[in-house]
Tab-separated table of C-alpha atoms in Angstrom:
chain	number	residue	atom	x	y	z
A	177	MET	CA	6.418	-16.254	-6.112
A	178	SER	CA	7.732	-16.379	-9.665
A	179	ASP	CA	4.713	-14.404	-10.872
A	180	LEU	CA	5.946	-11.325	-9.003
A	181	ALA	CA	8.294	-8.799	-10.621
A	182	VAL	CA	10.130	-5.997	-8.865
A	183	SER	CA	12.479	-3.287	-10.072
A	184	PHE	CA	14.560	-0.709	-8.243
A	185	GLU	CA	15.476	2.907	-8.985
A	186	PHE	CA	18.859	4.361	-8.045
A	187	PHE	CA	20.398	7.783	-8.582
A	188	PRO	CA	24.052	8.441	-9.471
A	189	PRO	CA	26.287	9.263	-6.491
A	190	GLY	CA	27.594	12.749	-5.821
A	191	ASP	CA	30.759	11.751	-3.971
A	192	GLU	CA	32.808	8.719	-2.948
A	193	ALA	CA	30.888	8.065	0.276
A	194	MET	CA	27.587	8.095	-1.630
A	195	ALA	CA	29.134	5.825	-4.275
A	196	GLN	CA	30.027	3.259	-1.618
A	197	GLN	CA	26.534	3.374	-0.108
A	198	LEU	CA	24.986	3.003	-3.554
A	199	TRP	CA	27.087	-0.019	-4.452
A	200	GLN	CA	26.331	-1.653	-1.098
A	201	SER	CA	22.629	-1.213	-1.895
A	202	VAL	CA	23.110	-2.785	-5.335
A	203	GLN	CA	24.919	-5.736	-3.740
A	204	ARG	CA	22.141	-6.171	-1.193
A	205	LEU	CA	19.275	-6.052	-3.691
A	206	ALA	CA	20.812	-7.869	-6.678
A	207	PRO	CA	20.178	-11.394	-5.270
A	208	LEU	CA	16.428	-10.630	-5.338
A	209	ARG	CA	16.725	-10.801	-9.146
A	210	PRO	CA	14.873	-7.609	-10.086
A	211	SER	CA	13.524	-7.449	-13.617
A	212	PHE	CA	15.619	-4.295	-14.052
A	213	VAL	CA	17.255	-1.451	-12.148
A	214	SER	CA	16.817	2.114	-13.368
A	215	VAL	CA	19.291	4.961	-13.004
A	216	THR	CA	18.103	8.563	-12.892
A	217	TYR	CA	19.429	11.776	-14.397
A	218	GLY	CA	19.507	14.944	-12.367
A	219	ALA	CA	16.497	17.233	-12.675
A	220	ASP	CA	17.872	18.821	-15.851
A	221	GLY	CA	20.150	16.042	-17.072
A	222	SER	CA	22.965	17.507	-14.974
A	223	THR	CA	24.207	14.133	-13.675
A	224	ARG	CA	24.525	12.652	-17.155
A	225	THR	CA	28.205	11.693	-16.811
A	226	ARG	CA	27.713	10.063	-13.407
A	227	THR	CA	24.673	8.216	-14.739
A	228	HIS	CA	26.758	6.823	-17.626
A	229	GLU	CA	29.549	5.780	-15.257
A	230	PHE	CA	27.166	3.954	-12.941
A	231	VAL	CA	25.398	2.255	-15.857
A	232	GLN	CA	28.755	1.044	-17.151
A	233	ARG	CA	29.683	-0.347	-13.743
A	234	VAL	CA	26.391	-2.233	-13.440
A	235	LEU	CA	26.910	-3.693	-16.918
A	236	ARG	CA	30.508	-4.581	-16.182
A	237	GLU	CA	30.209	-6.041	-12.686
A	238	THR	CA	26.715	-7.544	-12.424
A	239	ASP	CA	24.184	-9.594	-14.354
A	240	LEU	CA	21.457	-7.017	-13.718
A	241	THR	CA	19.394	-5.493	-16.507
A	242	VAL	CA	20.005	-1.757	-16.299
A	243	ALA	CA	17.566	0.861	-17.590
A	244	PRO	CA	19.076	4.368	-17.742
A	245	HIS	CA	16.772	7.357	-17.627
A	246	LEU	CA	16.926	9.479	-20.763
A	247	THR	CA	15.356	12.948	-20.839
A	248	CYS	CA	14.506	15.554	-23.481
A	249	VAL	CA	15.339	18.778	-21.699
A	250	GLY	CA	18.480	20.728	-22.406
A	251	ALA	CA	19.666	18.638	-25.355
A	252	SER	CA	19.143	18.453	-29.109
A	253	ARG	CA	17.566	15.446	-30.793
A	254	GLN	CA	20.944	14.367	-32.133
A	255	GLU	CA	22.602	14.550	-28.709
A	256	VAL	CA	19.875	12.388	-27.205
A	257	LEU	CA	19.963	9.846	-30.051
A	258	ASP	CA	23.764	9.678	-29.821
A	259	ILE	CA	23.492	8.846	-26.115
A	260	ALA	CA	20.901	6.164	-26.876
A	261	SER	CA	23.080	4.741	-29.644
A	262	GLY	CA	26.008	4.585	-27.238
A	263	TYR	CA	23.893	2.723	-24.705
A	264	TRP	CA	22.768	0.267	-27.387
A	265	LYS	CA	26.383	-0.465	-28.332
A	266	GLN	CA	27.195	-1.086	-24.654
A	267	GLY	CA	24.427	-3.678	-24.437
A	268	VAL	CA	21.666	-1.610	-22.834
A	269	ARG	CA	18.258	-2.775	-24.086
A	270	HIS	CA	15.891	-0.967	-21.709
A	271	LEU	CA	15.440	2.798	-21.276
A	272	VAL	CA	13.200	4.978	-19.118
A	273	ALA	CA	12.111	7.779	-21.471
A	274	LEU	CA	11.101	11.031	-19.745
A	275	ARG	CA	10.601	14.657	-20.626
A	276	GLY	CA	12.501	15.633	-17.499
A	277	ASP	CA	12.253	18.652	-15.222
A	278	ALA	CA	13.026	21.825	-17.128
A	279	PRO	CA	15.887	24.100	-16.032
A	280	ALA	CA	15.309	27.857	-15.977
A	281	ALA	CA	16.602	28.184	-19.554
A	282	ASN	CA	13.688	26.026	-20.743
A	283	LEU	CA	10.976	28.055	-19.014
A	284	THR	CA	9.046	31.037	-20.332
A	285	ALA	CA	8.760	34.253	-18.331
A	286	GLU	CA	5.498	32.830	-16.930
A	287	GLY	CA	7.289	29.677	-15.788
A	288	ARG	CA	5.873	27.387	-18.469
A	289	TYR	CA	7.894	24.650	-20.135
A	290	ARG	CA	9.558	25.607	-23.414
A	291	PRO	CA	11.105	22.703	-25.377
A	292	HIS	CA	14.685	22.868	-26.617
A	293	PRO	CA	14.492	24.373	-30.131
A	294	GLN	CA	16.355	21.440	-31.698
A	295	GLY	CA	15.180	18.873	-29.172
A	296	PHE	CA	12.363	16.434	-28.626
A	297	ALA	CA	9.447	18.433	-27.247
A	298	TYR	CA	7.826	15.777	-25.067
A	299	ALA	CA	8.361	12.218	-23.870
A	300	SER	CA	6.075	10.855	-26.609
A	301	ASP	CA	8.377	12.435	-29.206
A	302	LEU	CA	11.382	10.961	-27.402
A	303	VAL	CA	9.853	7.472	-27.441
A	304	SER	CA	9.223	7.758	-31.181
A	305	GLY	CA	12.780	8.945	-31.776
A	306	LEU	CA	14.345	6.159	-29.738
A	307	ARG	CA	12.635	3.567	-31.912
A	308	GLN	CA	14.932	4.720	-34.722
A	309	VAL	CA	18.000	3.721	-32.694
A	310	GLY	CA	17.136	0.157	-31.702
A	311	GLY	CA	14.528	-2.158	-30.310
A	312	PHE	CA	14.660	-0.816	-26.769
A	313	GLU	CA	12.153	-1.885	-24.169
A	314	MET	CA	10.866	1.484	-22.975
A	315	SER	CA	9.281	2.568	-19.725
A	316	VAL	CA	7.638	5.971	-19.267
A	317	ALA	CA	6.195	7.941	-16.368
A	318	ALA	CA	2.555	7.979	-15.255
A	319	TYR	CA	0.833	10.219	-12.725
A	320	PRO	CA	-2.170	8.812	-10.801
A	321	GLU	CA	-2.939	12.304	-9.464
A	322	GLY	CA	-1.954	14.140	-12.643
A	323	HIS	CA	1.329	15.850	-13.519
A	324	PRO	CA	1.449	19.380	-12.028
A	325	GLU	CA	1.841	20.856	-15.537
A	326	SER	CA	-0.629	18.643	-17.405
A	327	GLY	CA	-3.788	20.684	-16.877
A	328	GLY	CA	-5.759	17.870	-15.280
A	329	LEU	CA	-6.046	14.102	-15.126
A	330	GLU	CA	-7.794	13.760	-18.488
A	331	ALA	CA	-5.021	15.667	-20.265
A	332	ASP	CA	-2.509	13.552	-18.402
A	333	LEU	CA	-4.168	10.323	-19.573
A	334	GLU	CA	-4.132	11.587	-23.153
A	335	ASN	CA	-0.422	12.286	-22.817
A	336	LEU	CA	0.231	8.802	-21.448
A	337	LYS	CA	-1.715	7.277	-24.342
A	338	ARG	CA	0.471	9.221	-26.785
A	339	LYS	CA	3.583	7.778	-25.116
A	340	VAL	CA	2.241	4.235	-25.253
A	341	ASP	CA	1.030	4.617	-28.839
A	342	ALA	CA	4.518	5.881	-29.727
A	343	GLY	CA	6.012	2.622	-28.503
A	344	ALA	CA	6.316	2.581	-24.689
A	345	HIS	CA	5.927	-0.869	-23.126
A	346	ARG	CA	5.395	0.062	-19.479
A	347	ALA	CA	4.241	3.061	-17.443
A	348	ILE	CA	5.726	3.491	-13.963
A	349	THR	CA	3.679	5.710	-11.679
A	350	GLN	CA	4.736	8.567	-9.493
A	351	PHE	CA	4.666	7.496	-5.836
A	352	PHE	CA	1.353	7.519	-3.969
A	353	PHE	CA	0.132	6.215	-0.614
A	354	GLU	CA	-3.566	5.428	-1.048
A	355	PRO	CA	-3.911	2.124	-2.956
A	356	ASP	CA	-7.332	3.200	-4.253
A	357	LEU	CA	-5.646	6.092	-6.083
A	358	PHE	CA	-3.643	3.612	-8.125
A	359	LEU	CA	-6.547	1.230	-8.694
A	360	ARG	CA	-8.844	3.999	-9.952
A	361	TYR	CA	-6.059	5.254	-12.201
A	362	ARG	CA	-5.455	1.767	-13.605
A	363	ASP	CA	-9.160	1.518	-14.431
A	364	ARG	CA	-9.099	4.912	-16.146
A	365	CYS	CA	-6.054	3.878	-18.195
A	366	ALA	CA	-7.882	0.755	-19.331
A	367	ALA	CA	-10.980	2.772	-20.216
A	368	ALA	CA	-8.802	5.175	-22.241
A	369	GLY	CA	-7.435	2.283	-24.305
A	370	ILE	CA	-3.936	2.385	-22.793
A	371	LYS	CA	-2.532	-1.100	-23.362
A	372	ALA	CA	0.818	-0.893	-21.534
A	373	ASP	CA	1.390	-2.344	-18.077
A	374	ILE	CA	0.749	0.238	-15.351
A	375	VAL	CA	3.322	-0.385	-12.616
A	376	PRO	CA	2.949	1.236	-9.176
A	377	GLY	CA	5.930	3.266	-8.025
A	378	ILE	CA	6.502	2.654	-4.319
A	379	LEU	CA	8.485	5.104	-2.182
A	380	PRO	CA	9.610	3.647	1.163
A	381	ILE	CA	9.787	6.651	3.499
A	382	THR	CA	13.254	7.295	4.879
A	383	ARG	CA	12.757	10.880	6.111
A	384	PHE	CA	9.301	12.404	6.347
A	385	PRO	CA	10.276	16.083	5.730
A	386	GLN	CA	12.065	14.934	2.568
A	387	LEU	CA	8.918	13.098	1.481
A	388	LEU	CA	6.858	16.268	1.946
A	389	ARG	CA	9.255	18.183	-0.322
A	390	PHE	CA	9.066	15.448	-2.969
A	391	ALA	CA	5.267	15.402	-2.785
A	392	GLU	CA	4.941	19.178	-3.110
A	393	ARG	CA	7.214	19.205	-6.152
A	394	CYS	CA	5.403	16.444	-8.043
A	395	GLY	CA	1.811	17.013	-6.940
A	396	ALA	CA	1.424	13.802	-4.904
A	397	SER	CA	-0.913	13.863	-1.915
A	398	VAL	CA	0.182	12.910	1.598
A	399	PRO	CA	-2.831	11.642	3.576
A	400	ASP	CA	-3.442	12.734	7.161
A	401	TRP	CA	-3.216	9.189	8.487
A	402	LEU	CA	0.340	8.972	7.133
A	403	ARG	CA	1.341	12.283	8.724
A	404	HIS	CA	-0.070	11.010	12.027
A	405	ARG	CA	1.978	7.791	11.905
A	406	PHE	CA	5.236	9.705	11.568
A	407	ASP	CA	4.340	12.478	13.987
A	408	GLY	CA	6.907	12.837	16.775
A	409	LEU	CA	9.514	10.528	15.207
A	410	ASP	CA	11.975	13.151	13.974
A	411	ASP	CA	14.623	11.957	16.454
A	412	ASP	CA	13.694	8.268	16.442
A	413	PRO	CA	15.133	6.687	13.275
A	414	ASP	CA	14.603	3.093	14.427
A	415	THR	CA	10.863	3.541	14.927
A	416	ARG	CA	10.658	5.552	11.699
A	417	ARG	CA	12.114	2.636	9.752
A	418	MET	CA	9.665	0.175	11.299
A	419	ILE	CA	6.707	2.432	10.537
A	420	ALA	CA	7.969	3.056	6.993
A	421	ALA	CA	8.345	-0.654	6.285
A	422	ASN	CA	4.888	-1.347	7.699
A	423	VAL	CA	3.261	1.383	5.575
A	424	ALA	CA	4.835	0.121	2.351
A	425	ILE	CA	4.131	-3.551	3.119
A	426	GLU	CA	0.453	-2.730	3.754
A	427	GLN	CA	0.402	-0.816	0.472
A	428	VAL	CA	1.876	-3.556	-1.700
A	429	GLN	CA	-0.170	-6.310	-0.065
A	430	ARG	CA	-3.372	-4.344	-0.683
A	431	LEU	CA	-2.396	-3.852	-4.326
A	432	ARG	CA	-1.619	-7.560	-4.707
A	433	LEU	CA	-5.167	-8.368	-3.628
A	434	HIS	CA	-6.270	-6.465	-6.722
A	435	GLY	CA	-4.031	-8.363	-9.105
A	436	VAL	CA	-0.937	-6.134	-9.121
A	437	GLU	CA	2.095	-8.327	-9.763
A	438	GLU	CA	4.808	-5.783	-10.619
A	439	PHE	CA	6.261	-3.090	-8.362
A	440	HIS	CA	8.918	-0.415	-8.875
A	441	PHE	CA	10.729	0.815	-5.757
A	442	TYR	CA	12.246	4.278	-5.421
A	443	THR	CA	15.118	3.209	-3.177
A	444	LEU	CA	16.846	6.591	-2.658
A	445	ASN	CA	20.001	4.436	-2.851
A	446	ARG	CA	19.179	2.603	0.372
A	447	ALA	CA	18.439	-1.097	0.369
A	448	GLU	CA	17.022	-1.835	3.830
A	449	LEU	CA	13.382	-0.901	3.359
A	450	ALA	CA	13.077	-2.195	-0.209
A	451	TYR	CA	14.635	-5.493	0.879
A	452	ALA	CA	12.230	-5.831	3.827
A	453	ILE	CA	9.202	-5.096	1.650
A	454	CYS	CA	10.303	-7.647	-0.943
A	455	HIS	CA	10.769	-10.223	1.820
A	456	ALA	CA	7.189	-9.570	2.967
A	457	LEU	CA	6.054	-10.107	-0.632
A	458	GLY	CA	7.708	-13.517	-0.566
A	459	ILE	CA	10.704	-12.608	-2.720
A	460	ARG	CA	13.842	-14.372	-1.499
A	461	PRO	CA	17.504	-14.090	-2.540
A	462	GLN	CA	18.703	-16.316	-5.346
A	463	VAL	CA	22.387	-16.027	-4.549
A	464	SER	CA	23.542	-18.795	-6.864
A	465	GLU	CA	22.094	-16.962	-9.868
A	466	ALA	CA	23.312	-13.455	-9.045
A	467	ARG	CA	26.713	-12.057	-9.876
A	468	VAL	CA	27.740	-8.843	-8.170
A	469	ALA	CA	31.409	-7.939	-7.838
């Protein structure tokens, strides 16, 4: 299955217990030899220090390729470029370049996004700026159902094209549950002349109410059939995990039938479901090649 590529997203821990769980997940998933692991910022860049600390630990204690998220909001151009320069000096060669979710200070009275006056306005500007720092491989975000603030799918596709034209190598999608949503979006990207790889973002469902909050915030749809599968399982975590694994395995296998060979998993810092899905894809541990302290 060497033609398959997977990557995993983690978020920086908030306390020592979360740090232990996160590192256990890294240890569990590292032998699957992901093409990279990404590390998020908080919604407004608020976890920046913890992100840096986790990135440094991954670099120091594993052979994994780490791709920190870097956002525009709440920082000047120079601050952002200094962070990128620091990453480059540490050996980071892959970044996930995002506008980021705006804090209240970056919103107008009507609730619209207002860029930092000395900052990069949008992710396409960030991608262009990062090219001045070094030859990073850059991933950006894509939205099969449109970003809530984009004004529609066509505007969203134009924005993605700007990011790719600025130098992005890969677009990772927001999570979705209907494979046809992704396949139609991939076709529309191709028709729009977007040359980058479009990688499906897969969210294994750990808690359904949490998923509903995520979906409402980012404009992702939750189909009725999915709601029905999880109905009545609030107090049955074992069955929930089995259903969640089955849903995601069906999703990735359907996408593979249509030529998708790269997947990005939003792990929520838990390894079990992502590991099971990768096993179903035919990805097996390569312990002899992995180094995780």
